[in-house]
PDB file of C-alpha atoms in Angstrom:
ATOM      1  CA  MET A 914      32.163  49.607  21.125  1.00  0.00           C
ATOM      2  CA  ALA A 915      28.867  47.862  21.905  1.00  0.00           C
ATOM      3  CA  LYS A 916      26.990  50.329  19.696  1.00  0.00           C
ATOM      4  CA  LYS A 917      29.469  49.778  16.867  1.00  0.00           C
ATOM      5  CA  ASN A 918      29.068  45.996  17.143  1.00  0.00           C
ATOM      6  CA  ARG A 919      25.276  46.333  17.054  1.00  0.00           C
ATOM      7  CA  THR A 920      25.535  48.480  13.923  1.00  0.00           C
ATOM      8  CA  ILE A 921      27.819  45.942  12.231  1.00  0.00           C
ATOM      9  CA  GLN A 922      25.450  43.100  13.145  1.00  0.00           C
ATOM     10  CA  GLU A 923      22.479  45.073  11.818  1.00  0.00           C
ATOM     11  CA  ILE A 924      24.251  45.773   8.512  1.00  0.00           C
ATOM     12  CA  LYS A 925      25.203  42.104   8.232  1.00  0.00           C
ATOM     13  CA  ARG A 926      21.577  41.109   8.885  1.00  0.00           C
ATOM     14  CA  TYR A 927      20.212  43.307   6.101  1.00  0.00           C
ATOM     15  CA  VAL A 928      22.924  42.129   3.698  1.00  0.00           C
ATOM     16  CA  MET A 929      21.888  38.528   4.362  1.00  0.00           C
ATOM     17  CA  LEU A 930      18.209  39.414   3.907  1.00  0.00           C
ATOM     18  CA  PHE A 931      19.125  41.029   0.585  1.00  0.00           C
ATOM     19  CA  ILE A 932      21.096  37.966  -0.564  1.00  0.00           C
ATOM     20  CA  GLY A 933      18.251  35.698   0.555  1.00  0.00           C
ATOM     21  CA  SER A 934      15.769  37.675  -1.541  1.00  0.00           C
ATOM     22  CA  ILE A 935      17.997  37.381  -4.632  1.00  0.00           C
ATOM     23  CA  ILE A 936      18.294  33.601  -4.201  1.00  0.00           C
ATOM     24  CA  THR A 937      14.522  33.271  -3.695  1.00  0.00           C
ATOM     25  CA  ALA A 938      13.834  35.343  -6.819  1.00  0.00           C
ATOM     26  CA  VAL A 939      16.136  33.087  -8.868  1.00  0.00           C
ATOM     27  CA  GLY A 940      14.289  29.976  -7.713  1.00  0.00           C
ATOM     28  CA  LEU A 941      10.915  31.534  -8.483  1.00  0.00           C
ATOM     29  CA  GLU A 942      11.553  33.210 -11.829  1.00  0.00           C
ATOM     30  CA  ILE A 943      14.055  30.772 -13.341  1.00  0.00           C
ATOM     31  CA  PHE A 944      12.432  27.499 -12.221  1.00  0.00           C
ATOM     32  CA  LEU A 945       8.963  27.643 -10.653  1.00  0.00           C
ATOM     33  CA  VAL A 946       7.046  30.507 -12.307  1.00  0.00           C
ATOM     34  CA  PRO A 947       7.899  29.600 -15.957  1.00  0.00           C
ATOM     35  CA  ASN A 948       6.505  26.111 -15.288  1.00  0.00           C
ATOM     36  CA  ASN A 949       3.395  27.300 -13.389  1.00  0.00           C
ATOM     37  CA  ILE A 950       4.603  25.658 -10.161  1.00  0.00           C
ATOM     38  CA  ILE A 951       3.799  27.620  -7.020  1.00  0.00           C
ATOM     39  CA  ASP A 952       5.118  27.978  -3.490  1.00  0.00           C
ATOM     40  CA  GLY A 953       2.839  28.140  -0.471  1.00  0.00           C
ATOM     41  CA  GLY A 954       1.650  31.268   1.337  1.00  0.00           C
ATOM     42  CA  ILE A 955       1.375  34.756  -0.120  1.00  0.00           C
ATOM     43  CA  VAL A 956       4.065  33.989  -2.714  1.00  0.00           C
ATOM     44  CA  GLY A 957       1.919  31.179  -4.114  1.00  0.00           C
ATOM     45  CA  ILE A 958      -1.195  33.380  -4.174  1.00  0.00           C
ATOM     46  CA  SER A 959       0.835  36.092  -5.928  1.00  0.00           C
ATOM     47  CA  ILE A 960       2.021  33.648  -8.607  1.00  0.00           C
ATOM     48  CA  MET A 961      -1.575  32.577  -9.339  1.00  0.00           C
ATOM     49  CA  ALA A 962      -2.864  36.166  -9.292  1.00  0.00           C
ATOM     50  CA  SER A 963      -0.122  37.208 -11.733  1.00  0.00           C
ATOM     51  CA  TYR A 964      -1.025  34.321 -14.055  1.00  0.00           C
ATOM     52  CA  LEU A 965      -4.750  35.111 -14.004  1.00  0.00           C
ATOM     53  CA  THR A 966      -4.429  38.880 -14.474  1.00  0.00           C
ATOM     54  CA  GLY A 967      -1.264  39.160 -16.541  1.00  0.00           C
ATOM     55  CA  MET A 968       0.061  41.737 -14.084  1.00  0.00           C
ATOM     56  CA  PRO A 969       3.636  41.504 -12.711  1.00  0.00           C
ATOM     57  CA  LEU A 970       4.376  39.080  -9.879  1.00  0.00           C
ATOM     58  CA  SER A 971       6.448  41.807  -8.222  1.00  0.00           C
ATOM     59  CA  LEU A 972       3.330  43.992  -7.843  1.00  0.00           C
ATOM     60  CA  PHE A 973       1.297  41.294  -6.074  1.00  0.00           C
ATOM     61  CA  LEU A 974       4.176  40.400  -3.764  1.00  0.00           C
ATOM     62  CA  VAL A 975       4.091  43.935  -2.360  1.00  0.00           C
ATOM     63  CA  VAL A 976       0.339  44.663  -2.452  1.00  0.00           C
ATOM     64  CA  LEU A 977      -0.819  41.368  -0.925  1.00  0.00           C
ATOM     65  CA  ASN A 978       1.788  41.529   1.834  1.00  0.00           C
ATOM     66  CA  ILE A 979       1.024  45.078   3.046  1.00  0.00           C
ATOM     67  CA  PRO A 980      -1.750  44.002   5.474  1.00  0.00           C
ATOM     68  CA  PHE A 981       0.461  41.260   6.892  1.00  0.00           C
ATOM     69  CA  ILE A 982       3.392  43.623   7.409  1.00  0.00           C
ATOM     70  CA  TYR A 983       1.047  45.840   9.432  1.00  0.00           C
ATOM     71  CA  LEU A 984      -0.185  42.838  11.429  1.00  0.00           C
ATOM     72  CA  GLY A 985       3.424  41.771  11.985  1.00  0.00           C
ATOM     73  CA  TYR A 986       4.242  45.223  13.319  1.00  0.00           C
ATOM     74  CA  LYS A 987       1.292  45.094  15.742  1.00  0.00           C
ATOM     75  CA  GLN A 988       1.648  41.468  16.847  1.00  0.00           C
ATOM     76  CA  ILE A 989       5.396  40.778  16.719  1.00  0.00           C
ATOM     77  CA  GLY A 990       7.264  44.077  16.677  1.00  0.00           C
ATOM     78  CA  LYS A 991       8.929  46.865  14.739  1.00  0.00           C
ATOM     79  CA  THR A 992      12.180  45.016  13.981  1.00  0.00           C
ATOM     80  CA  PHE A 993      10.331  42.064  12.465  1.00  0.00           C
ATOM     81  CA  ALA A 994       8.060  44.350  10.405  1.00  0.00           C
ATOM     82  CA  LEU A 995      10.993  46.361   9.017  1.00  0.00           C
ATOM     83  CA  SER A 996      12.952  43.202   8.183  1.00  0.00           C
ATOM     84  CA  THR A 997       9.912  41.702   6.466  1.00  0.00           C
ATOM     85  CA  LEU A 998       9.226  44.906   4.525  1.00  0.00           C
ATOM     86  CA  PHE A 999      12.842  45.035   3.357  1.00  0.00           C
ATOM     87  CA  SER A1000      12.820  41.338   2.367  1.00  0.00           C
ATOM     88  CA  ILE A1001       9.559  41.625   0.418  1.00  0.00           C
ATOM     89  CA  ALA A1002      10.638  44.829  -1.336  1.00  0.00           C
ATOM     90  CA  SER A1003      13.946  43.191  -2.311  1.00  0.00           C
ATOM     91  CA  LEU A1004      12.188  40.048  -3.545  1.00  0.00           C
ATOM     92  CA  SER A1005       9.719  42.141  -5.552  1.00  0.00           C
ATOM     93  CA  TYR A1006      12.569  44.052  -7.206  1.00  0.00           C
ATOM     94  CA  TRP A1007      14.571  40.947  -8.105  1.00  0.00           C
ATOM     95  CA  THR A1008      11.580  39.019  -9.455  1.00  0.00           C
ATOM     96  CA  HIS A1009      11.006  41.999 -11.769  1.00  0.00           C
ATOM     97  CA  VAL A1010      14.683  41.912 -12.834  1.00  0.00           C
ATOM     98  CA  PHE A1011      14.748  38.135 -13.463  1.00  0.00           C
ATOM     99  CA  HIS A1012      11.309  37.867 -15.076  1.00  0.00           C
ATOM    100  CA  PRO A1013      12.485  38.419 -18.705  1.00  0.00           C
ATOM    101  CA  ILE A1014      15.034  35.589 -18.335  1.00  0.00           C
ATOM    102  CA  PRO A1015      13.641  32.310 -19.755  1.00  0.00           C
ATOM    103  CA  GLY A1016      13.406  29.270 -17.502  1.00  0.00           C
ATOM    104  CA  VAL A1017      16.326  26.856 -17.653  1.00  0.00           C
ATOM    105  CA  THR A1018      14.169  23.721 -17.953  1.00  0.00           C
ATOM    106  CA  ASN A1019      10.731  22.625 -19.109  1.00  0.00           C
ATOM    107  CA  ASP A1020      10.909  19.397 -17.131  1.00  0.00           C
ATOM    108  CA  LEU A1021       8.354  19.827 -14.336  1.00  0.00           C
ATOM    109  CA  PHE A1022      10.112  17.458 -11.957  1.00  0.00           C
ATOM    110  CA  LEU A1023      13.496  19.145 -12.367  1.00  0.00           C
ATOM    111  CA  ALA A1024      11.863  22.563 -11.999  1.00  0.00           C
ATOM    112  CA  ALA A1025      10.093  21.489  -8.789  1.00  0.00           C
ATOM    113  CA  VAL A1026      13.239  19.944  -7.282  1.00  0.00           C
ATOM    114  CA  PHE A1027      15.800  22.613  -8.155  1.00  0.00           C
ATOM    115  CA  GLY A1028      13.334  25.476  -7.737  1.00  0.00           C
ATOM    116  CA  GLY A1029      12.394  24.071  -4.336  1.00  0.00           C
ATOM    117  CA  ILE A1030      16.029  23.784  -3.244  1.00  0.00           C
ATOM    118  CA  ILE A1031      16.887  27.342  -4.330  1.00  0.00           C
ATOM    119  CA  VAL A1032      13.723  28.939  -2.910  1.00  0.00           C
ATOM    120  CA  GLY A1033      14.144  26.984   0.340  1.00  0.00           C
ATOM    121  CA  LEU A1034      17.719  28.241   0.641  1.00  0.00           C
ATOM    122  CA  GLY A1035      16.680  31.865   0.078  1.00  0.00           C
ATOM    123  CA  VAL A1036      13.618  31.815   2.331  1.00  0.00           C
ATOM    124  CA  GLY A1037      15.579  29.972   5.026  1.00  0.00           C
ATOM    125  CA  MET A1038      18.223  32.716   5.009  1.00  0.00           C
ATOM    126  CA  ILE A1039      15.549  35.405   5.291  1.00  0.00           C
ATOM    127  CA  ILE A1040      13.835  33.686   8.237  1.00  0.00           C
ATOM    128  CA  ARG A1041      17.171  32.956   9.945  1.00  0.00           C
ATOM    129  CA  PHE A1042      18.058  36.635   9.880  1.00  0.00           C
ATOM    130  CA  GLY A1043      14.736  37.882  11.213  1.00  0.00           C
ATOM    131  CA  GLY A1044      12.597  38.494   8.130  1.00  0.00           C
ATOM    132  CA  SER A1045       9.641  36.772   6.492  1.00  0.00           C
ATOM    133  CA  LEU A1046       7.977  36.470   3.100  1.00  0.00           C
ATOM    134  CA  ASP A1047       4.875  34.609   4.212  1.00  0.00           C
ATOM    135  CA  GLY A1048       1.913  36.444   5.723  1.00  0.00           C
ATOM    136  CA  THR A1049       0.205  33.134   6.516  1.00  0.00           C
ATOM    137  CA  GLU A1050       2.555  32.656   9.477  1.00  0.00           C
ATOM    138  CA  ILE A1051       1.405  35.953  10.968  1.00  0.00           C
ATOM    139  CA  VAL A1052      -2.228  34.967  10.421  1.00  0.00           C
ATOM    140  CA  ALA A1053      -1.505  31.623  12.088  1.00  0.00           C
ATOM    141  CA  ILE A1054      -0.007  33.343  15.140  1.00  0.00           C
ATOM    142  CA  ILE A1055      -3.190  35.419  15.527  1.00  0.00           C
ATOM    143  CA  PHE A1056      -5.589  32.482  14.986  1.00  0.00           C
ATOM    144  CA  ASP A1057      -3.558  30.362  17.410  1.00  0.00           C
ATOM    145  CA  ARG A1058      -4.841  32.583  20.226  1.00  0.00           C
ATOM    146  CA  TRP A1059      -8.465  31.887  19.317  1.00  0.00           C
ATOM    147  CA  THR A1060      -8.325  28.192  18.409  1.00  0.00           C
ATOM    148  CA  SER A1061      -6.926  24.947  19.807  1.00  0.00           C
ATOM    149  CA  PHE A1062      -4.737  24.455  16.697  1.00  0.00           C
ATOM    150  CA  SER A1063      -1.000  25.147  16.783  1.00  0.00           C
ATOM    151  CA  VAL A1064       0.711  27.696  14.539  1.00  0.00           C
ATOM    152  CA  GLY A1065       2.280  24.879  12.499  1.00  0.00           C
ATOM    153  CA  GLU A1066      -1.081  23.170  11.955  1.00  0.00           C
ATOM    154  CA  ILE A1067      -2.729  26.404  10.817  1.00  0.00           C
ATOM    155  CA  VAL A1068       0.125  27.202   8.410  1.00  0.00           C
ATOM    156  CA  MET A1069      -0.055  23.668   6.981  1.00  0.00           C
ATOM    157  CA  PHE A1070      -3.831  23.904   6.472  1.00  0.00           C
ATOM    158  CA  LEU A1071      -3.589  27.301   4.758  1.00  0.00           C
ATOM    159  CA  ASN A1072      -0.753  26.173   2.496  1.00  0.00           C
ATOM    160  CA  LEU A1073      -2.490  22.929   1.522  1.00  0.00           C
ATOM    161  CA  PHE A1074      -5.528  25.004   0.522  1.00  0.00           C
ATOM    162  CA  ILE A1075      -3.344  27.414  -1.498  1.00  0.00           C
ATOM    163  CA  LEU A1076      -1.356  24.627  -3.166  1.00  0.00           C
ATOM    164  CA  SER A1077      -4.543  22.717  -4.015  1.00  0.00           C
ATOM    165  CA  SER A1078      -5.867  25.855  -5.691  1.00  0.00           C
ATOM    166  CA  ALA A1079      -3.097  25.486  -8.261  1.00  0.00           C
ATOM    167  CA  GLY A1080      -5.098  22.545  -9.633  1.00  0.00           C
ATOM    168  CA  LEU A1081      -7.957  24.927 -10.473  1.00  0.00           C
ATOM    169  CA  VAL A1082      -5.814  27.760 -11.813  1.00  0.00           C
ATOM    170  CA  PHE A1083      -3.340  25.583 -13.730  1.00  0.00           C
ATOM    171  CA  THR A1084      -3.753  21.802 -13.961  1.00  0.00           C
ATOM    172  CA  LEU A1085      -3.861  18.940 -11.477  1.00  0.00           C
ATOM    173  CA  ASP A1086      -0.344  17.809 -12.317  1.00  0.00           C
ATOM    174  CA  LYS A1087       0.970  21.352 -11.673  1.00  0.00           C
ATOM    175  CA  ALA A1088      -0.706  21.232  -8.242  1.00  0.00           C
ATOM    176  CA  MET A1089       1.031  17.925  -7.478  1.00  0.00           C
ATOM    177  CA  TYR A1090       4.407  19.271  -8.592  1.00  0.00           C
ATOM    178  CA  SER A1091       3.725  22.339  -6.434  1.00  0.00           C
ATOM    179  CA  LEU A1092       3.308  20.021  -3.437  1.00  0.00           C
ATOM    180  CA  VAL A1093       6.656  18.398  -4.292  1.00  0.00           C
ATOM    181  CA  ALA A1094       8.325  21.826  -4.521  1.00  0.00           C
ATOM    182  CA  TYR A1095       6.726  22.956  -1.247  1.00  0.00           C
ATOM    183  CA  PHE A1096       7.960  19.842   0.569  1.00  0.00           C
ATOM    184  CA  ILE A1097      11.509  20.424  -0.698  1.00  0.00           C
ATOM    185  CA  ILE A1098      11.335  24.123   0.213  1.00  0.00           C
ATOM    186  CA  PHE A1099      10.184  23.206   3.716  1.00  0.00           C
ATOM    187  CA  LYS A1100      13.027  20.700   4.258  1.00  0.00           C
ATOM    188  CA  VAL A1101      15.741  22.993   2.861  1.00  0.00           C
ATOM    189  CA  MET A1102      14.421  25.887   4.982  1.00  0.00           C
ATOM    190  CA  ASP A1103      14.732  23.627   8.023  1.00  0.00           C
ATOM    191  CA  ILE A1104      18.373  22.896   7.256  1.00  0.00           C
ATOM    192  CA  VAL A1105      19.237  26.572   6.672  1.00  0.00           C
ATOM    193  CA  ILE A1106      17.372  27.842   9.748  1.00  0.00           C
ATOM    194  CA  GLU A1107      18.623  25.169  12.143  1.00  0.00           C
ATOM    195  CA  GLY A1108      22.096  24.858  10.651  1.00  0.00           C
ATOM    196  CA  LEU A1109      24.172  22.009   9.253  1.00  0.00           C
ATOM    197  CA  ASP A1110      26.300  21.630  12.358  1.00  0.00           C
ATOM    198  CA  GLU A1111      25.529  18.153  13.678  1.00  0.00           C
ATOM    199  CA  SER A1112      26.439  18.977  17.265  1.00  0.00           C
ATOM    200  CA  LYS A1113      25.121  17.070  20.264  1.00  0.00           C
ATOM    201  CA  ALA A1114      24.606  18.165  23.863  1.00  0.00           C
ATOM    202  CA  ALA A1115      25.496  15.521  26.445  1.00  0.00           C
ATOM    203  CA  MET A1116      24.342  15.634  30.066  1.00  0.00           C
ATOM    204  CA  ILE A1117      25.919  13.147  32.460  1.00  0.00           C
ATOM    205  CA  VAL A1118      24.824  12.435  36.034  1.00  0.00           C
ATOM    206  CA  SER A1119      27.469  10.406  37.841  1.00  0.00           C
ATOM    207  CA  ASP A1120      29.010   9.756  41.247  1.00  0.00           C
ATOM    208  CA  LYS A1121      32.412  10.273  39.609  1.00  0.00           C
ATOM    209  CA  PRO A1122      31.984  13.671  37.906  1.00  0.00           C
ATOM    210  CA  ASP A1123      35.568  14.874  38.330  1.00  0.00           C
ATOM    211  CA  GLU A1124      37.068  11.728  36.794  1.00  0.00           C
ATOM    212  CA  ILE A1125      34.701  11.875  33.811  1.00  0.00           C
ATOM    213  CA  ALA A1126      35.307  15.621  33.299  1.00  0.00           C
ATOM    214  CA  ASP A1127      39.096  15.111  33.335  1.00  0.00           C
ATOM    215  CA  ALA A1128      38.831  12.190  30.911  1.00  0.00           C
ATOM    216  CA  LEU A1129      36.630  14.116  28.475  1.00  0.00           C
ATOM    217  CA  LEU A1130      39.117  16.982  28.464  1.00  0.00           C
ATOM    218  CA  ALA A1131      42.198  14.779  28.163  1.00  0.00           C
ATOM    219  CA  ARG A1132      40.921  12.105  25.783  1.00  0.00           C
ATOM    220  CA  LEU A1133      38.173  13.862  23.821  1.00  0.00           C
ATOM    221  CA  GLY A1134      39.520  17.398  23.893  1.00  0.00           C
ATOM    222  CA  ARG A1135      36.194  18.808  25.102  1.00  0.00           C
ATOM    223  CA  GLY A1136      35.578  21.200  27.964  1.00  0.00           C
ATOM    224  CA  VAL A1137      32.830  20.379  30.455  1.00  0.00           C
ATOM    225  CA  THR A1138      30.487  22.598  32.443  1.00  0.00           C
ATOM    226  CA  ILE A1139      29.546  21.301  35.890  1.00  0.00           C
ATOM    227  CA  LEU A1140      25.973  22.018  36.985  1.00  0.00           C
ATOM    228  CA  HIS A1141      24.874  21.484  40.570  1.00  0.00           C
ATOM    229  CA  GLY A1142      21.666  19.495  40.927  1.00  0.00           C
ATOM    230  CA  GLU A1143      19.696  17.444  43.402  1.00  0.00           C
ATOM    231  CA  GLY A1144      18.020  14.061  43.093  1.00  0.00           C
ATOM    232  CA  GLY A1145      14.243  14.453  42.970  1.00  0.00           C
ATOM    233  CA  TYR A1146      13.644  11.255  44.960  1.00  0.00           C
ATOM    234  CA  THR A1147      16.769  10.819  47.088  1.00  0.00           C
ATOM    235  CA  LYS A1148      17.356  14.565  47.622  1.00  0.00           C
ATOM    236  CA  GLU A1149      21.070  13.830  47.288  1.00  0.00           C
ATOM    237  CA  ARG A1150      23.211  16.570  45.762  1.00  0.00           C
ATOM    238  CA  LYS A1151      24.510  15.642  42.334  1.00  0.00           C
ATOM    239  CA  ASN A1152      26.961  17.196  39.895  1.00  0.00           C
ATOM    240  CA  VAL A1153      25.678  17.182  36.317  1.00  0.00           C
ATOM    241  CA  LEU A1154      28.250  17.392  33.515  1.00  0.00           C
ATOM    242  CA  TYR A1155      27.287  19.278  30.357  1.00  0.00           C
ATOM    243  CA  ALA A1156      29.353  19.044  27.171  1.00  0.00           C
ATOM    244  CA  VAL A1157      28.806  19.824  23.477  1.00  0.00           C
ATOM    245  CA  ILE A1158      30.294  17.312  21.063  1.00  0.00           C
ATOM    246  CA  THR A1159      30.040  16.401  17.384  1.00  0.00           C
ATOM    247  CA  ARG A1160      28.082  13.421  16.062  1.00  0.00           C
ATOM    248  CA  LEU A1161      31.350  11.582  15.362  1.00  0.00           C
ATOM    249  CA  GLU A1162      32.448  11.958  18.990  1.00  0.00           C
ATOM    250  CA  MET A1163      29.335  10.334  20.481  1.00  0.00           C
ATOM    251  CA  ALA A1164      30.707   6.784  20.509  1.00  0.00           C
ATOM    252  CA  LYS A1165      33.944   7.904  22.163  1.00  0.00           C
ATOM    253  CA  LEU A1166      32.059   9.868  24.843  1.00  0.00           C
ATOM    254  CA  LYS A1167      29.819   6.867  25.638  1.00  0.00           C
ATOM    255  CA  SER A1168      32.874   4.646  25.884  1.00  0.00           C
ATOM    256  CA  ILE A1169      34.633   7.034  28.287  1.00  0.00           C
ATOM    257  CA  VAL A1170      31.578   7.415  30.545  1.00  0.00           C
ATOM    258  CA  ASP A1171      30.864   3.669  30.614  1.00  0.00           C
ATOM    259  CA  GLU A1172      34.527   2.896  31.366  1.00  0.00           C
ATOM    260  CA  ILE A1173      34.619   5.217  34.399  1.00  0.00           C
ATOM    261  CA  ASP A1174      31.082   4.792  35.750  1.00  0.00           C
ATOM    262  CA  GLU A1175      28.862   2.136  34.211  1.00  0.00           C
ATOM    263  CA  ASN A1176      25.956   3.348  36.379  1.00  0.00           C
ATOM    264  CA  ALA A1177      26.120   6.935  35.083  1.00  0.00           C
ATOM    265  CA  PHE A1178      22.951   8.462  33.659  1.00  0.00           C
ATOM    266  CA  LEU A1179      23.626   9.886  30.176  1.00  0.00           C
ATOM    267  CA  THR A1180      21.354  11.827  27.803  1.00  0.00           C
ATOM    268  CA  ILE A1181      22.326  13.161  24.363  1.00  0.00           C
ATOM    269  CA  ASN A1182      20.257  15.734  22.469  1.00  0.00           C
ATOM    270  CA  ASP A1183      20.552  17.524  19.132  1.00  0.00           C
ATOM    271  CA  VAL A1184      22.064  21.016  19.069  1.00  0.00           C
ATOM    272  CA  HIS A1185      21.251  23.134  16.020  1.00  0.00           C
ATOM    273  CA  GLU A1186      23.705  25.971  16.593  1.00  0.00           C
ATOM    274  CA  VAL A1187      26.749  26.632  18.776  1.00  0.00           C
ATOM    275  CA  MET A1188      28.127  30.090  19.555  1.00  0.00           C
ATOM    276  CA  GLY A1189      31.066  31.056  21.774  1.00  0.00           C
ATOM    277  CA  GLY A1190      32.857  28.950  24.341  1.00  0.00           C
ATOM    278  CA  LYS A1191      35.501  27.837  21.860  1.00  0.00           C
ATOM    279  CA  PHE A1192      38.977  26.704  22.769  1.00  0.00           C
ATOM    280  CA  LYS A1193      41.822  24.914  20.990  1.00  0.00           C
ATOM    281  CA  LYS A1194      40.656  21.341  20.606  1.00  0.00           C
ATOM    282  CA  LYS A1195      43.010  18.485  21.313  1.00  0.00           C
ATOM    283  CA  ALA A1196      43.228  15.408  19.144  1.00  0.00           C
ATOM    284  CA  ILE A1197      41.113  12.403  20.122  1.00  0.00           C
ATOM    285  CA  HIS A1198      43.087   9.420  21.403  1.00  0.00           C
TER     286      HIS A1198
END
């Protein structure tokens, strides 16, 4: 049964990588490429190389990424390398399929915005399911070991250099629109990778843990996990309540805690994804 579930999950993962590559290809070939607007990373370099040489974008996507797939295999692992290879091959195929289709708009701003949204959605799906289209991230991981810069800082520097190059290959305004598209891609990727579920994790330290736990279950319809802790200064044993709620339930939770124990210590943090632990939720009252 476990092996069957793993197989199903693996098939699902590759299906999502395939869908993500189709969406990315649509954003590139229908919006960005016809208007000479580029993305960051190897995709952006491939777009400029295709423009300068007249050779297909699909060819550069594969050729330029080969060294990075090898590096990914060595530095990160076989699963990541295979997922990346599959994603890049799929993207290369679909960019070739969509290339003859004319762009839907000549308005550079609309192309940057809608192309950025669509590419961000596709790339976000690919990253969420274990693949990658950007060799600069692999380079950044390697350089991070040799420098004091973080992976994010290195990726940003490389992409700013690549995006600025669009001003030399195309025009300055195309470089600026490329920056707009890249920013939108980055934000949409964030949403797809981290999820749209605006859940919150609440941790409550109180001298009345049982009363608060019962109230949260009865009045908020949320289960609570009790963690056993100890005060760092007083060394007193404390019960810490942990609960996952929605953004709309925050005010109600604060009200319940304050009503029962106004001296309770409460922290609330963002949760990007919730799996398992579900039960039939009661209505709030």
